[in-house]
Short mmCIF file of C-alpha atoms and ligand atoms in Angstrom, two decimals:
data_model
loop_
_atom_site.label_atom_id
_atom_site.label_comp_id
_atom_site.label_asym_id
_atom_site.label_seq_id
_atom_site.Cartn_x
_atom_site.Cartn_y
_atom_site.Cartn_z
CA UNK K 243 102.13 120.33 112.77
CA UNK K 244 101.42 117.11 114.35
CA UNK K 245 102.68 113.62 113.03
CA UNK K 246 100.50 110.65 114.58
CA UNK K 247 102.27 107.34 113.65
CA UNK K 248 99.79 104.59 112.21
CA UNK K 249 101.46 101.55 112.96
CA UNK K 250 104.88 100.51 114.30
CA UNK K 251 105.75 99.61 110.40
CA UNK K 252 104.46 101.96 108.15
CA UNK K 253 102.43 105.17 107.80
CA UNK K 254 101.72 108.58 109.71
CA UNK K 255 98.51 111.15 109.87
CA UNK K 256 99.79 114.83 109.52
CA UNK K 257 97.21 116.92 111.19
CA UNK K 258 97.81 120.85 111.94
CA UNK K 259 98.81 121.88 108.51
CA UNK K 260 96.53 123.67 105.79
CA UNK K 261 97.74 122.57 102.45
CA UNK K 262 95.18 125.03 100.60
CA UNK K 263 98.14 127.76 100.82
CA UNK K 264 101.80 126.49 99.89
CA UNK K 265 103.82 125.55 103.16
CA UNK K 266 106.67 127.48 103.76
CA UNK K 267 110.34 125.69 103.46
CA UNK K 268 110.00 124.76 107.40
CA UNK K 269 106.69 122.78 106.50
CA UNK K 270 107.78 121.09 103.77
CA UNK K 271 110.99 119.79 105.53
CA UNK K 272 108.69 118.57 108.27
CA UNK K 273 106.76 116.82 106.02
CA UNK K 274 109.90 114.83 103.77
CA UNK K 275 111.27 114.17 107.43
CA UNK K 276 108.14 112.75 108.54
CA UNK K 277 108.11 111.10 105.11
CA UNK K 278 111.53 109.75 105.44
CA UNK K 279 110.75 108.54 108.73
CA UNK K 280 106.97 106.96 107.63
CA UNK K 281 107.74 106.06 104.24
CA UNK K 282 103.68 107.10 103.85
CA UNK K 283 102.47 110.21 105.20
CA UNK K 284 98.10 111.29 105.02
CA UNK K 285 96.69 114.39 105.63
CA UNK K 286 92.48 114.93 105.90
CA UNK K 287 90.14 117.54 104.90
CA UNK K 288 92.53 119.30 102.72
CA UNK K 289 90.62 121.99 100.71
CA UNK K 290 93.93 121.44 98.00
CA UNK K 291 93.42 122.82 94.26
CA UNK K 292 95.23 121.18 91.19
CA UNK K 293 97.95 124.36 91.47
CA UNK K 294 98.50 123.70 95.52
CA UNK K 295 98.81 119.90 94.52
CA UNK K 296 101.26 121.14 91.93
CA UNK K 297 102.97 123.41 93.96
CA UNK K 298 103.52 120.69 97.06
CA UNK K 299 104.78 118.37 94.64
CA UNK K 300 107.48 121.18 93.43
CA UNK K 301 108.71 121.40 97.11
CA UNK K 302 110.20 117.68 96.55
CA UNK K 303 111.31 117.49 93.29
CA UNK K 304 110.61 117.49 89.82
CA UNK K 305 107.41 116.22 88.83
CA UNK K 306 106.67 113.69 85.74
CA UNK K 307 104.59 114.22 82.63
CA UNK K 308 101.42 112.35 83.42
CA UNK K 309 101.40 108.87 82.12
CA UNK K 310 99.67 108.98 78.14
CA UNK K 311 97.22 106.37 78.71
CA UNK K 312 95.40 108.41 81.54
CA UNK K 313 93.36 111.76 81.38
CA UNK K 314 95.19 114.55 82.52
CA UNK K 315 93.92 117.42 84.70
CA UNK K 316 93.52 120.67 82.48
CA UNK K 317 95.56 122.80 84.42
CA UNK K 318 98.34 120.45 84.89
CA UNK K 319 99.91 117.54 82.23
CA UNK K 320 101.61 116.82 86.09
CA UNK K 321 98.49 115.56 86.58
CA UNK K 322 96.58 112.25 86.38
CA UNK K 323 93.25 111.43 86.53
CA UNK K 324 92.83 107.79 87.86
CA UNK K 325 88.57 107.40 87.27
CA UNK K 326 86.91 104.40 87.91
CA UNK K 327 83.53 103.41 88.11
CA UNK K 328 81.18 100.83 86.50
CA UNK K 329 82.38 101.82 83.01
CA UNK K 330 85.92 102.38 83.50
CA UNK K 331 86.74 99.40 86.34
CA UNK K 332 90.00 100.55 88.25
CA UNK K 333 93.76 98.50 86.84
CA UNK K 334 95.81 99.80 89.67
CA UNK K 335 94.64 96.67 92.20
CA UNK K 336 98.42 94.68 92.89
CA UNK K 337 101.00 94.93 95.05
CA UNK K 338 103.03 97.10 93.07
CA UNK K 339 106.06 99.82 93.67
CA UNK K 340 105.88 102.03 90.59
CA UNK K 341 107.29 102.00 87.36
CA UNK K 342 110.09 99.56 88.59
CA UNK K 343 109.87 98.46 84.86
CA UNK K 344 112.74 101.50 84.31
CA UNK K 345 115.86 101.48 85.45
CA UNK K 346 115.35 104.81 87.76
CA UNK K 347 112.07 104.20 89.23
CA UNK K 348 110.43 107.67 90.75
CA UNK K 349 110.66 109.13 93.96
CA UNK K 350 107.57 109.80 95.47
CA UNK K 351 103.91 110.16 94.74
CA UNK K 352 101.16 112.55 95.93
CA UNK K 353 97.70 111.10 95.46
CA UNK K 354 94.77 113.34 96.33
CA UNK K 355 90.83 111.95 96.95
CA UNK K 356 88.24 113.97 94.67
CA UNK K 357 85.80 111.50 94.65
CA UNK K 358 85.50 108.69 97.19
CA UNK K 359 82.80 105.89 97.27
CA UNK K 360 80.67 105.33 100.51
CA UNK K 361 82.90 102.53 101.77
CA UNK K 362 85.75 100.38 99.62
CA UNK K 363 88.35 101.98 97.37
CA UNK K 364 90.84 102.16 100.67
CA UNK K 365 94.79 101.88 99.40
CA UNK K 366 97.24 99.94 101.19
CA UNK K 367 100.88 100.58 101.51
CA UNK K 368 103.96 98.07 103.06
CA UNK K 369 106.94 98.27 104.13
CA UNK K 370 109.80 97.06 102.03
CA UNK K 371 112.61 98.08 104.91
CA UNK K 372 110.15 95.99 108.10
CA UNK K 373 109.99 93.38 104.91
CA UNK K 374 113.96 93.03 104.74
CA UNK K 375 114.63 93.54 108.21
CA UNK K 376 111.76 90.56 109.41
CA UNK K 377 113.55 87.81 106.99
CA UNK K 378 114.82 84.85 108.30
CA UNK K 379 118.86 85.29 108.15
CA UNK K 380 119.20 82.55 106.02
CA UNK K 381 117.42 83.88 103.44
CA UNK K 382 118.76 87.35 103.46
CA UNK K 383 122.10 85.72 102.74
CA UNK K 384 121.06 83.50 99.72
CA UNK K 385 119.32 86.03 98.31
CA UNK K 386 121.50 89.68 99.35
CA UNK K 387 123.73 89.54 96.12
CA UNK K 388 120.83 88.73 93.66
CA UNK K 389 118.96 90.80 91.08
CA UNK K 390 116.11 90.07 88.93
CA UNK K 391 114.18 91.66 85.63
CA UNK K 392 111.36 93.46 86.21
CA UNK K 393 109.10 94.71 82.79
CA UNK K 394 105.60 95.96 82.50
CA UNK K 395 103.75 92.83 83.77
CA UNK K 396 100.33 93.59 84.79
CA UNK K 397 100.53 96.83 82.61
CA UNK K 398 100.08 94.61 79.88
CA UNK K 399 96.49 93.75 80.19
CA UNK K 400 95.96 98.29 79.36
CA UNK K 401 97.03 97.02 75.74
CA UNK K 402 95.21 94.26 75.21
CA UNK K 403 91.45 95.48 75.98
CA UNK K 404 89.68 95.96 72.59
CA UNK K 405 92.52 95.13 70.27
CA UNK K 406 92.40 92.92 67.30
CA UNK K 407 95.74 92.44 67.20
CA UNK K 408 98.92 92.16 69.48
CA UNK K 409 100.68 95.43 68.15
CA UNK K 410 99.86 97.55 70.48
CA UNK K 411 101.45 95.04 73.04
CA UNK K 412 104.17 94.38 70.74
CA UNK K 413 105.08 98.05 70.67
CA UNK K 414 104.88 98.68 74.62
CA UNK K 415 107.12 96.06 74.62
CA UNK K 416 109.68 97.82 72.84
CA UNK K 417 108.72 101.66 74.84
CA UNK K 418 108.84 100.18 78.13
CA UNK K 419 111.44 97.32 78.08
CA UNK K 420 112.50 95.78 80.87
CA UNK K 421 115.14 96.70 84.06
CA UNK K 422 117.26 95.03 86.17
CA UNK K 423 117.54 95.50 89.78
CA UNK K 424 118.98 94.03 92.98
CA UNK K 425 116.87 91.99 95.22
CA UNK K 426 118.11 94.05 98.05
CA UNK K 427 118.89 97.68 97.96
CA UNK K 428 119.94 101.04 100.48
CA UNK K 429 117.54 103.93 101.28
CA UNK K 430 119.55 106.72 100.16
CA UNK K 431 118.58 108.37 103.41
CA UNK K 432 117.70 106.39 105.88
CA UNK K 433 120.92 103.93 105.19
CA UNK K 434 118.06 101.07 105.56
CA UNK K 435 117.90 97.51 103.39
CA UNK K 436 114.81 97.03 101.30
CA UNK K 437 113.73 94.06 99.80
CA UNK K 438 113.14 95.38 96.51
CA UNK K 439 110.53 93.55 94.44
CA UNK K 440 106.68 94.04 93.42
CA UNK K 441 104.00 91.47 92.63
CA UNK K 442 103.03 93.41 89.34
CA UNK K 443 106.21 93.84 87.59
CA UNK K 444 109.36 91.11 89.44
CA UNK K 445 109.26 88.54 86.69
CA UNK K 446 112.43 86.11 87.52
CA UNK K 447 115.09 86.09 90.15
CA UNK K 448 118.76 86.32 87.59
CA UNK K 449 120.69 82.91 87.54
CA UNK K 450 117.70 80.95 89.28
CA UNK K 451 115.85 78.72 86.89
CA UNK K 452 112.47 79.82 85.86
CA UNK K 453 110.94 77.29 88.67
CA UNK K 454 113.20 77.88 91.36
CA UNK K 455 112.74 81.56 90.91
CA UNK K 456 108.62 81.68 90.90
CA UNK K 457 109.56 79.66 94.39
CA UNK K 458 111.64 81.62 95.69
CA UNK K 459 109.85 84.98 94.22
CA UNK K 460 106.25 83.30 96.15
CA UNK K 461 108.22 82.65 99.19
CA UNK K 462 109.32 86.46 99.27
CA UNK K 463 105.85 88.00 98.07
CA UNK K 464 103.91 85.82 101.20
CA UNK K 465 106.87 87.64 103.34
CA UNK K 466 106.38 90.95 102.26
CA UNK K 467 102.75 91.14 102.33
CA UNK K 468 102.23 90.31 105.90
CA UNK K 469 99.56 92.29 107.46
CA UNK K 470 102.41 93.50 110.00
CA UNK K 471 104.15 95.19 107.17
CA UNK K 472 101.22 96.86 106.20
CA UNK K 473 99.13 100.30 106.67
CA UNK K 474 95.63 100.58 105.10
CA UNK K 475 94.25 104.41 104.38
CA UNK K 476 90.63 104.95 103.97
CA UNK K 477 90.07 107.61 101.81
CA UNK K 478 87.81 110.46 102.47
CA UNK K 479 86.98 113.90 100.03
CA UNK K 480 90.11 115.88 100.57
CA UNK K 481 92.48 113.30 101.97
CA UNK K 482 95.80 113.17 100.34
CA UNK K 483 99.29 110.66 100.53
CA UNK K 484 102.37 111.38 99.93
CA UNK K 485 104.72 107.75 99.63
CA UNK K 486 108.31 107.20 99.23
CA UNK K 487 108.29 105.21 96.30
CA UNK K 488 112.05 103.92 97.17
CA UNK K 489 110.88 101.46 99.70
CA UNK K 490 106.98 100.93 99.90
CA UNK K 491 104.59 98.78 97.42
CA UNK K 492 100.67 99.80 97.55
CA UNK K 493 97.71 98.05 96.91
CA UNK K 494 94.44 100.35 95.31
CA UNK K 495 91.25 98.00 96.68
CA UNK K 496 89.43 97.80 93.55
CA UNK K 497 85.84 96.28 95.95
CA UNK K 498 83.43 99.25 95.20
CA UNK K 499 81.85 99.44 91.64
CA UNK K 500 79.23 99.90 90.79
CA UNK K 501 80.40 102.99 92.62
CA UNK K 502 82.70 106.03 91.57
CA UNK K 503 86.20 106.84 92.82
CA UNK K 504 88.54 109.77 91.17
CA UNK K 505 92.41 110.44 92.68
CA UNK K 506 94.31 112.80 91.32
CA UNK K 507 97.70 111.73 91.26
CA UNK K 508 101.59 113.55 90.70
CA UNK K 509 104.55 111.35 90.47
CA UNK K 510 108.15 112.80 91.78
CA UNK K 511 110.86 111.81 89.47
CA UNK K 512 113.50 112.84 91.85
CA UNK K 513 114.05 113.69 95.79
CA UNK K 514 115.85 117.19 95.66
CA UNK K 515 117.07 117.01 99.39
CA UNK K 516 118.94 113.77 98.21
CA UNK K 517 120.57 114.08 94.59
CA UNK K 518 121.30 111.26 93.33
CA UNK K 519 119.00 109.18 95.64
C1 LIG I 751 98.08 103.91 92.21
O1 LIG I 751 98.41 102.73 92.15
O2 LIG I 751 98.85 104.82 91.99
C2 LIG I 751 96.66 104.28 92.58
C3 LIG I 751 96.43 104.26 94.04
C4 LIG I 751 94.98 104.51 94.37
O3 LIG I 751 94.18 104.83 93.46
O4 LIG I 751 94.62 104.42 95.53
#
């Protein structure tokens, strides 16, 4: 196996492993190190079925029902099928770190390529650790002992298309709420700071005023989204990423329609090498 670092931030190519067969314990540690280490790791021309994907995503953890308001694949309800094309236009475009919205966001994520478009649709990841770590000092210490709320934010707009009425929004309200998290937080593993907030679903720094925090929250988001911070994947039949959801935010390029792009996509509630992390 052979682990070919991206850039000095963010993001490794695994090459030398054939994920059509379930990798032995060795394998998989290699891969969660390199994970650990990358915080996004690809692989190419994988010839992976929906039961390897399955089965990959079992080495790590515990995989999640598939989100409700997606298809699911028919062999697995682990399974979600993110379509888009000119009928269906993609919703995942935004800096966003997944499901922050709850209190114990997910793990990781494995998102497989079934159907690519000739060029677009690439995904980009950053850094939240290279995002902590390149702040001015002054700002790490106004902001280190903060936390803000974080609720479904962009998600919104999936219960508003068609409707008459705002019950449906009114109701995701109450399912999804809202969380609370620090501004700054610890890899489990690595022991690194993160700057921990997301475009889609921050909505105001606690004890700031609403203004000061929208500053303060734009100051942050121009930080964070540096290109230096960033790795960008372009996505070919059979390529697959695996991201630590714990310190990355990604960025689904939603330039290609009219054309067609399917992903197939397993979410990690929990990392089993690290319990409680
Ligand atoms: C996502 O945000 O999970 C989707 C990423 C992608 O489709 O590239």
């Amino acid at each position: 196996m052979n682990v070919r670092k991206l850039t000095p931030a963010i993001g490794a190519e695994i090459s030398g492993l054939d994920l059509s067969t379930r990798p032995d314990k060795t394998s998989a540690d290699k891969i969660y190190e390199a994970l650990m280490q990358h915080q996004v790791v690809f692989f190419r021309d994988q010839n992976i079925s929906a039961e390897n994907h399955l089965s990959l995503a079992l080495s790590f953890g515990e995989p999640q029902l598939a989100n409700p308001l997606y298809p699911r694949h028919p062999a697995s309800d682990n399974i979600m099928i993110l379509r888009s094309g000119a009928d269906n236009p993609p919703d995942t475009g935004g800096w966003h770190t997944d499901i922050t919205y709850h209190q114990n966001p997910p793990f990781a994520c494995l998102l497989v390529a079934r159907e690519v478009p000739d060029c677009g649709g690439d995904t980009l990841w950053l850094s939240l650790t290279k995002a902590w770590e390149t702040l001015p000092g002054g700002i790490k210490s106004e902001i280190e002992e903060l936390s803000a709320v974080h609720d479904m934010g962009d998600f919104r707009n999936n219960f508003t298309e068609g409707q008459s009425d705002a019950g449906a929004l009114i109701d995701a309200h109450q399912t999804f709420g809202s969380a609370i998290h620090p501004l700054v937080k610890t890899h489990p593993v690595s022991g690194r700071k993160l700057l921990y907030i997301n475009e889609s679903f921050t909505q105001q720094i606690i004890g700031m005023r609403a203004t000061e925090s929208n500053r303060m929250l734009d100051y942050l988001y121009r930080h964070i989204e540096q290109p230096e911070n960033q790795v960008r994947f372009h996505w070919t039949p059979g390529a697959m990423a695996i991201w630590d959801n714990r310190c990355t935010s990604h960025y689904a390029t939603a330039d290609y329609l009219p054309h067609s792009r399917e992903m197939h996509r397993i979410t990690i509630i929990n990392d089993a090498r690290c319990p409680g992390g």
